[in-house]
């Protein structure tokens, strides 16, 4: 899995994200504890998207959507400030790094009111990014946020 994620994120193989997303979709389609209104991929900062050329979580979300029929809403939340890579940070540093980094555009707030959202990312290590993103979604009106990822780092 580590090799697949590395190729997906750093070597341009974004199709891996779509295929792994379809596998996740197979897992969550009948097992999700709440009805899902839409899927939200964890956003990258626009400078990271320019550098990489894509957001791998968007491709994962598209794969999940292809299997479940739930719509993907990649513009529902934004990373409002650049955050350095969390790869070499400990849990406390990761929390501080992403605190307040995410915002829901005002044009998207109404769609979140009372919604149940499936939040999708590639890897969960400490959960700091998922927590920070989920907090922004909840503050904007989401009733429930269910998090999923293709891998759990240990």
mmCIF file of N, CA and C in Angstrom, residues 47-127:
data_model
loop_
_atom_site.group_PDB
_atom_site.id
_atom_site.type_symbol
_atom_site.label_atom_id
_atom_site.label_comp_id
_atom_site.label_asym_id
_atom_site.label_seq_id
_atom_site.Cartn_x
_atom_site.Cartn_y
_atom_site.Cartn_z
ATOM 1 N N UNK A 47 -1.452 25.884 -4.132
ATOM 2 C CA UNK A 47 -0.056 25.794 -4.583
ATOM 3 C C UNK A 47 0.398 24.341 -4.682
ATOM 4 N N UNK A 48 -0.116 23.490 -3.809
ATOM 5 C CA UNK A 48 0.216 22.059 -3.865
ATOM 6 C C UNK A 48 -0.449 21.408 -5.075
ATOM 7 N N UNK A 49 -1.658 21.835 -5.408
ATOM 8 C CA UNK A 49 -2.330 21.308 -6.599
ATOM 9 C C UNK A 49 -1.562 21.726 -7.846
ATOM 10 N N UNK A 50 -1.095 22.973 -7.872
ATOM 11 C CA UNK A 50 -0.288 23.432 -9.023
ATOM 12 C C UNK A 50 0.988 22.607 -9.140
ATOM 13 N N UNK A 51 1.625 22.356 -8.024
ATOM 14 C CA UNK A 51 2.883 21.595 -8.017
ATOM 15 C C UNK A 51 2.671 20.154 -8.456
ATOM 16 N N UNK A 52 1.651 19.502 -7.895
ATOM 17 C CA UNK A 52 1.403 18.085 -8.155
ATOM 18 C C UNK A 52 0.590 17.878 -9.423
ATOM 19 N N UNK A 53 -0.275 18.847 -9.727
ATOM 20 C CA UNK A 53 -1.125 18.728 -10.897
ATOM 21 C C UNK A 53 -2.506 18.181 -10.598
ATOM 22 N N UNK A 54 -2.738 17.711 -9.400
ATOM 23 C CA UNK A 54 -4.022 17.134 -9.008
ATOM 24 C C UNK A 54 -4.046 16.927 -7.496
ATOM 25 N N UNK A 55 -5.255 16.706 -6.993
ATOM 26 C CA UNK A 55 -5.436 16.332 -5.598
ATOM 27 C C UNK A 55 -5.825 14.861 -5.576
ATOM 28 N N UNK A 56 -4.986 14.036 -4.998
ATOM 29 C CA UNK A 56 -5.230 12.591 -4.976
ATOM 30 C C UNK A 56 -6.546 12.240 -4.275
ATOM 31 N N UNK A 57 -6.949 13.012 -3.279
ATOM 32 C CA UNK A 57 -8.198 12.724 -2.570
ATOM 33 C C UNK A 57 -9.416 12.946 -3.458
ATOM 34 N N UNK A 58 -9.320 13.852 -4.411
ATOM 35 C CA UNK A 58 -10.409 14.057 -5.375
ATOM 36 C C UNK A 58 -10.594 12.793 -6.207
ATOM 37 N N UNK A 59 -9.505 12.185 -6.619
ATOM 38 C CA UNK A 59 -9.591 10.951 -7.418
ATOM 39 C C UNK A 59 -10.138 9.794 -6.589
ATOM 40 N N UNK A 60 -9.743 9.725 -5.336
ATOM 41 C CA UNK A 60 -10.283 8.686 -4.445
ATOM 42 C C UNK A 60 -11.791 8.886 -4.304
ATOM 43 N N UNK A 61 -12.215 10.139 -4.058
ATOM 44 C CA UNK A 61 -13.642 10.445 -3.904
ATOM 45 C C UNK A 61 -14.418 10.082 -5.165
ATOM 46 N N UNK A 62 -13.841 10.329 -6.332
ATOM 47 C CA UNK A 62 -14.517 9.967 -7.591
ATOM 48 C C UNK A 62 -14.722 8.456 -7.689
ATOM 49 N N UNK A 63 -13.727 7.700 -7.230
ATOM 50 C CA UNK A 63 -13.869 6.246 -7.220
ATOM 51 C C UNK A 63 -14.968 5.788 -6.280
ATOM 52 N N UNK A 64 -15.021 6.383 -5.092
ATOM 53 C CA UNK A 64 -16.083 6.056 -4.137
ATOM 54 C C UNK A 64 -17.440 6.395 -4.751
ATOM 55 N N UNK A 65 -17.537 7.564 -5.369
ATOM 56 C CA UNK A 65 -18.793 8.008 -5.976
ATOM 57 C C UNK A 65 -19.242 7.064 -7.098
ATOM 58 N N UNK A 66 -18.288 6.567 -7.865
ATOM 59 C CA UNK A 66 -18.626 5.673 -8.979
ATOM 60 C C UNK A 66 -19.310 4.405 -8.497
ATOM 61 N N UNK A 67 -18.943 3.935 -7.320
ATOM 62 C CA UNK A 67 -19.514 2.699 -6.784
ATOM 63 C C UNK A 67 -20.791 2.954 -5.991
ATOM 64 N N UNK A 68 -20.803 4.018 -5.201
ATOM 65 C CA UNK A 68 -21.926 4.258 -4.288
ATOM 66 C C UNK A 68 -23.072 5.049 -4.899
ATOM 67 N N UNK A 69 -22.772 5.840 -5.935
ATOM 68 C CA UNK A 69 -23.779 6.726 -6.499
ATOM 69 C C UNK A 69 -23.899 8.042 -5.750
ATOM 70 N N UNK A 70 -23.146 8.222 -4.666
ATOM 71 C CA UNK A 70 -23.144 9.488 -3.931
ATOM 72 C C UNK A 70 -22.346 10.497 -4.740
ATOM 73 N N UNK A 71 -22.768 11.743 -4.756
ATOM 74 C CA UNK A 71 -22.045 12.744 -5.541
ATOM 75 C C UNK A 71 -20.842 13.267 -4.761
ATOM 76 N N UNK A 72 -19.808 13.561 -5.495
ATOM 77 C CA UNK A 72 -18.592 14.122 -4.919
ATOM 78 C C UNK A 72 -18.625 15.634 -5.064
ATOM 79 N N UNK A 73 -18.257 16.339 -4.005
ATOM 80 C CA UNK A 73 -18.274 17.800 -3.991
ATOM 81 C C UNK A 73 -16.890 18.325 -3.597
ATOM 82 N N UNK A 74 -15.925 18.303 -4.524
ATOM 83 C CA UNK A 74 -14.560 18.707 -4.180
ATOM 84 C C UNK A 74 -14.391 20.169 -3.806
ATOM 85 N N UNK A 75 -15.283 21.049 -4.212
ATOM 86 C CA UNK A 75 -15.142 22.470 -3.882
ATOM 87 C C UNK A 75 -15.852 22.867 -2.602
ATOM 88 N N UNK A 76 -16.350 21.886 -1.872
ATOM 89 C CA UNK A 76 -17.153 22.162 -0.686
ATOM 90 C C UNK A 76 -16.326 22.739 0.463
ATOM 91 N N UNK A 77 -15.048 22.458 0.475
ATOM 92 C CA UNK A 77 -14.161 22.973 1.511
ATOM 93 C C UNK A 77 -12.814 23.296 0.879
ATOM 94 N N UNK A 78 -12.154 24.297 1.423
ATOM 95 C CA UNK A 78 -10.862 24.732 0.883
ATOM 96 C C UNK A 78 -9.817 24.770 1.990
ATOM 97 N N UNK A 79 -8.581 24.588 1.572
ATOM 98 C CA UNK A 79 -7.456 24.788 2.486
ATOM 99 C C UNK A 79 -7.052 26.245 2.327
ATOM 100 N N UNK A 80 -7.367 27.067 3.320
ATOM 101 C CA UNK A 80 -7.192 28.511 3.172
ATOM 102 C C UNK A 80 -5.759 28.976 3.365
ATOM 103 N N UNK A 81 -4.930 28.139 3.955
ATOM 104 C CA UNK A 81 -3.523 28.510 4.092
ATOM 105 C C UNK A 81 -2.660 27.289 3.824
ATOM 106 N N UNK A 82 -1.479 27.572 3.319
ATOM 107 C CA UNK A 82 -0.537 26.495 3.021
ATOM 108 C C UNK A 82 -0.054 25.888 4.337
ATOM 109 N N UNK A 83 -0.009 24.571 4.376
ATOM 110 C CA UNK A 83 0.545 23.873 5.540
ATOM 111 C C UNK A 83 1.669 22.974 5.063
ATOM 112 N N UNK A 84 2.796 23.011 5.752
ATOM 113 C CA UNK A 84 3.906 22.132 5.360
ATOM 114 C C UNK A 84 3.507 20.660 5.459
ATOM 115 N N UNK A 85 4.238 19.815 4.773
ATOM 116 C CA UNK A 85 4.002 18.377 4.836
ATOM 117 C C UNK A 85 4.045 17.912 6.291
ATOM 118 N N UNK A 86 3.162 16.993 6.613
ATOM 119 C CA UNK A 86 3.091 16.484 7.982
ATOM 120 C C UNK A 86 3.955 15.230 8.168
ATOM 121 N N UNK A 87 4.622 14.816 7.127
ATOM 122 C CA UNK A 87 5.355 13.556 7.132
ATOM 123 C C UNK A 87 6.291 13.398 8.330
ATOM 124 N N UNK A 88 6.992 14.450 8.684
ATOM 125 C CA UNK A 88 7.992 14.331 9.755
ATOM 126 C C UNK A 88 7.561 15.020 11.046
ATOM 127 N N UNK A 89 6.268 15.297 11.191
ATOM 128 C CA UNK A 89 5.764 15.956 12.397
ATOM 129 C C UNK A 89 5.172 14.933 13.360
ATOM 130 N N UNK A 90 5.290 15.213 14.663
ATOM 131 C CA UNK A 90 4.643 14.349 15.645
ATOM 132 C C UNK A 90 3.172 14.745 15.774
ATOM 133 N N UNK A 91 2.434 14.034 16.609
ATOM 134 C CA UNK A 91 0.990 14.245 16.704
ATOM 135 C C UNK A 91 0.631 15.668 17.124
ATOM 136 N N UNK A 92 1.328 16.215 18.092
ATOM 137 C CA UNK A 92 1.039 17.574 18.565
ATOM 138 C C UNK A 92 1.345 18.588 17.474
ATOM 139 N N UNK A 93 2.459 18.417 16.787
ATOM 140 C CA UNK A 93 2.836 19.324 15.694
ATOM 141 C C UNK A 93 1.841 19.238 14.539
ATOM 142 N N UNK A 94 1.335 18.048 14.272
ATOM 143 C CA UNK A 94 0.353 17.875 13.202
ATOM 144 C C UNK A 94 -0.937 18.625 13.509
ATOM 145 N N UNK A 95 -1.411 18.508 14.746
ATOM 146 C CA UNK A 95 -2.629 19.231 15.146
ATOM 147 C C UNK A 95 -2.450 20.735 14.960
ATOM 148 N N UNK A 96 -1.311 21.262 15.417
ATOM 149 C CA UNK A 96 -1.043 22.704 15.303
ATOM 150 C C UNK A 96 -0.900 23.116 13.840
ATOM 151 N N UNK A 97 -0.304 22.259 13.032
ATOM 152 C CA UNK A 97 -0.059 22.557 11.623
ATOM 153 C C UNK A 97 -1.357 22.783 10.854
ATOM 154 N N UNK A 98 -2.386 21.993 11.143
ATOM 155 C CA UNK A 98 -3.634 22.081 10.372
ATOM 156 C C UNK A 98 -4.755 22.835 11.088
ATOM 157 N N UNK A 99 -4.519 23.252 12.321
ATOM 158 C CA UNK A 99 -5.561 23.977 13.061
ATOM 159 C C UNK A 99 -5.969 25.239 12.294
ATOM 160 N N UNK A 100 -7.249 25.360 12.012
ATOM 161 C CA UNK A 100 -7.762 26.533 11.312
ATOM 162 C C UNK A 100 -7.377 26.644 9.853
ATOM 163 N N UNK A 101 -6.864 25.566 9.276
ATOM 164 C CA UNK A 101 -6.393 25.619 7.889
ATOM 165 C C UNK A 101 -7.509 25.457 6.862
ATOM 166 N N UNK A 102 -8.690 25.031 7.292
ATOM 167 C CA UNK A 102 -9.761 24.724 6.350
ATOM 168 C C UNK A 102 -10.945 25.665 6.531
ATOM 169 N N UNK A 103 -11.597 25.968 5.420
ATOM 170 C CA UNK A 103 -12.765 26.850 5.454
ATOM 171 C C UNK A 103 -13.761 26.404 4.390
ATOM 172 N N UNK A 104 -15.029 26.534 4.732
ATOM 173 C CA UNK A 104 -16.088 26.267 3.763
ATOM 174 C C UNK A 104 -16.455 27.597 3.120
ATOM 175 N N UNK A 105 -16.370 27.691 1.790
ATOM 176 C CA UNK A 105 -16.768 28.934 1.118
ATOM 177 C C UNK A 105 -18.228 29.263 1.443
ATOM 178 N N UNK A 106 -18.524 30.521 1.616
ATOM 179 C CA UNK A 106 -19.889 30.930 1.981
ATOM 180 C C UNK A 106 -20.914 30.438 0.960
ATOM 181 N N UNK A 107 -20.504 30.307 -0.285
ATOM 182 C CA UNK A 107 -21.422 29.829 -1.324
ATOM 183 C C UNK A 107 -21.792 28.357 -1.140
ATOM 184 N N UNK A 108 -21.060 27.639 -0.316
ATOM 185 C CA UNK A 108 -21.323 26.213 -0.095
ATOM 186 C C UNK A 108 -21.978 25.921 1.253
ATOM 187 N N UNK A 109 -22.075 26.912 2.124
ATOM 188 C CA UNK A 109 -22.609 26.684 3.470
ATOM 189 C C UNK A 109 -24.031 26.139 3.452
ATOM 190 N N UNK A 110 -24.870 26.659 2.585
ATOM 191 C CA UNK A 110 -26.273 26.229 2.579
ATOM 192 C C UNK A 110 -26.404 24.748 2.234
ATOM 193 N N UNK A 111 -25.542 24.239 1.380
ATOM 194 C CA UNK A 111 -25.639 22.826 1.026
ATOM 195 C C UNK A 111 -25.246 21.917 2.178
ATOM 196 N N UNK A 112 -24.486 22.450 3.127
ATOM 197 C CA UNK A 112 -24.049 21.644 4.269
ATOM 198 C C UNK A 112 -25.074 21.579 5.394
ATOM 199 N N UNK A 113 -26.013 22.498 5.403
ATOM 200 C CA UNK A 113 -26.982 22.566 6.496
ATOM 201 C C UNK A 113 -27.691 21.229 6.694
ATOM 202 N N UNK A 114 -27.407 20.578 7.803
ATOM 203 C CA UNK A 114 -28.032 19.303 8.140
ATOM 204 C C UNK A 114 -27.538 18.103 7.366
ATOM 205 N N UNK A 115 -26.518 18.268 6.561
ATOM 206 C CA UNK A 115 -26.042 17.187 5.683
ATOM 207 C C UNK A 115 -25.187 16.166 6.419
ATOM 208 N N UNK A 116 -25.184 14.963 5.876
ATOM 209 C CA UNK A 116 -24.254 13.910 6.291
ATOM 210 C C UNK A 116 -23.220 13.775 5.190
ATOM 211 N N UNK A 117 -21.962 13.917 5.570
ATOM 212 C CA UNK A 117 -20.862 14.000 4.613
ATOM 213 C C UNK A 117 -19.891 12.841 4.837
ATOM 214 N N UNK A 118 -19.436 12.243 3.736
ATOM 215 C CA UNK A 118 -18.342 11.282 3.798
ATOM 216 C C UNK A 118 -17.071 12.043 3.442
ATOM 217 N N UNK A 119 -16.185 12.205 4.401
ATOM 218 C CA UNK A 119 -14.927 12.923 4.212
ATOM 219 C C UNK A 119 -13.865 11.919 3.811
ATOM 220 N N UNK A 120 -13.199 12.158 2.679
ATOM 221 C CA UNK A 120 -12.263 11.191 2.099
ATOM 222 C C UNK A 120 -10.855 11.767 2.028
ATOM 223 N N UNK A 121 -9.886 10.971 2.479
ATOM 224 C CA UNK A 121 -8.472 11.336 2.357
ATOM 225 C C UNK A 121 -7.689 10.096 1.954
ATOM 226 N N UNK A 122 -6.412 10.290 1.673
ATOM 227 C CA UNK A 122 -5.605 9.147 1.271
ATOM 228 C C UNK A 122 -5.109 8.356 2.482
ATOM 229 N N UNK A 123 -4.469 9.019 3.424
ATOM 230 C CA UNK A 123 -3.868 8.332 4.569
ATOM 231 C C UNK A 123 -4.259 9.039 5.856
ATOM 232 N N UNK A 124 -4.563 8.267 6.881
ATOM 233 C CA UNK A 124 -4.757 8.808 8.226
ATOM 234 C C UNK A 124 -3.584 8.326 9.069
ATOM 235 N N UNK A 125 -2.882 9.275 9.671
ATOM 236 C CA UNK A 125 -1.784 8.925 10.565
ATOM 237 C C UNK A 125 -2.211 9.189 12.010
ATOM 238 N N UNK A 126 -2.404 10.452 12.352
ATOM 239 C CA UNK A 126 -2.891 10.789 13.695
ATOM 240 C C UNK A 126 -4.348 11.221 13.677
ATOM 241 N N UNK A 127 -4.866 11.524 12.509
ATOM 242 C CA UNK A 127 -6.230 12.006 12.377
ATOM 243 C C UNK A 127 -6.348 13.523 12.448
#
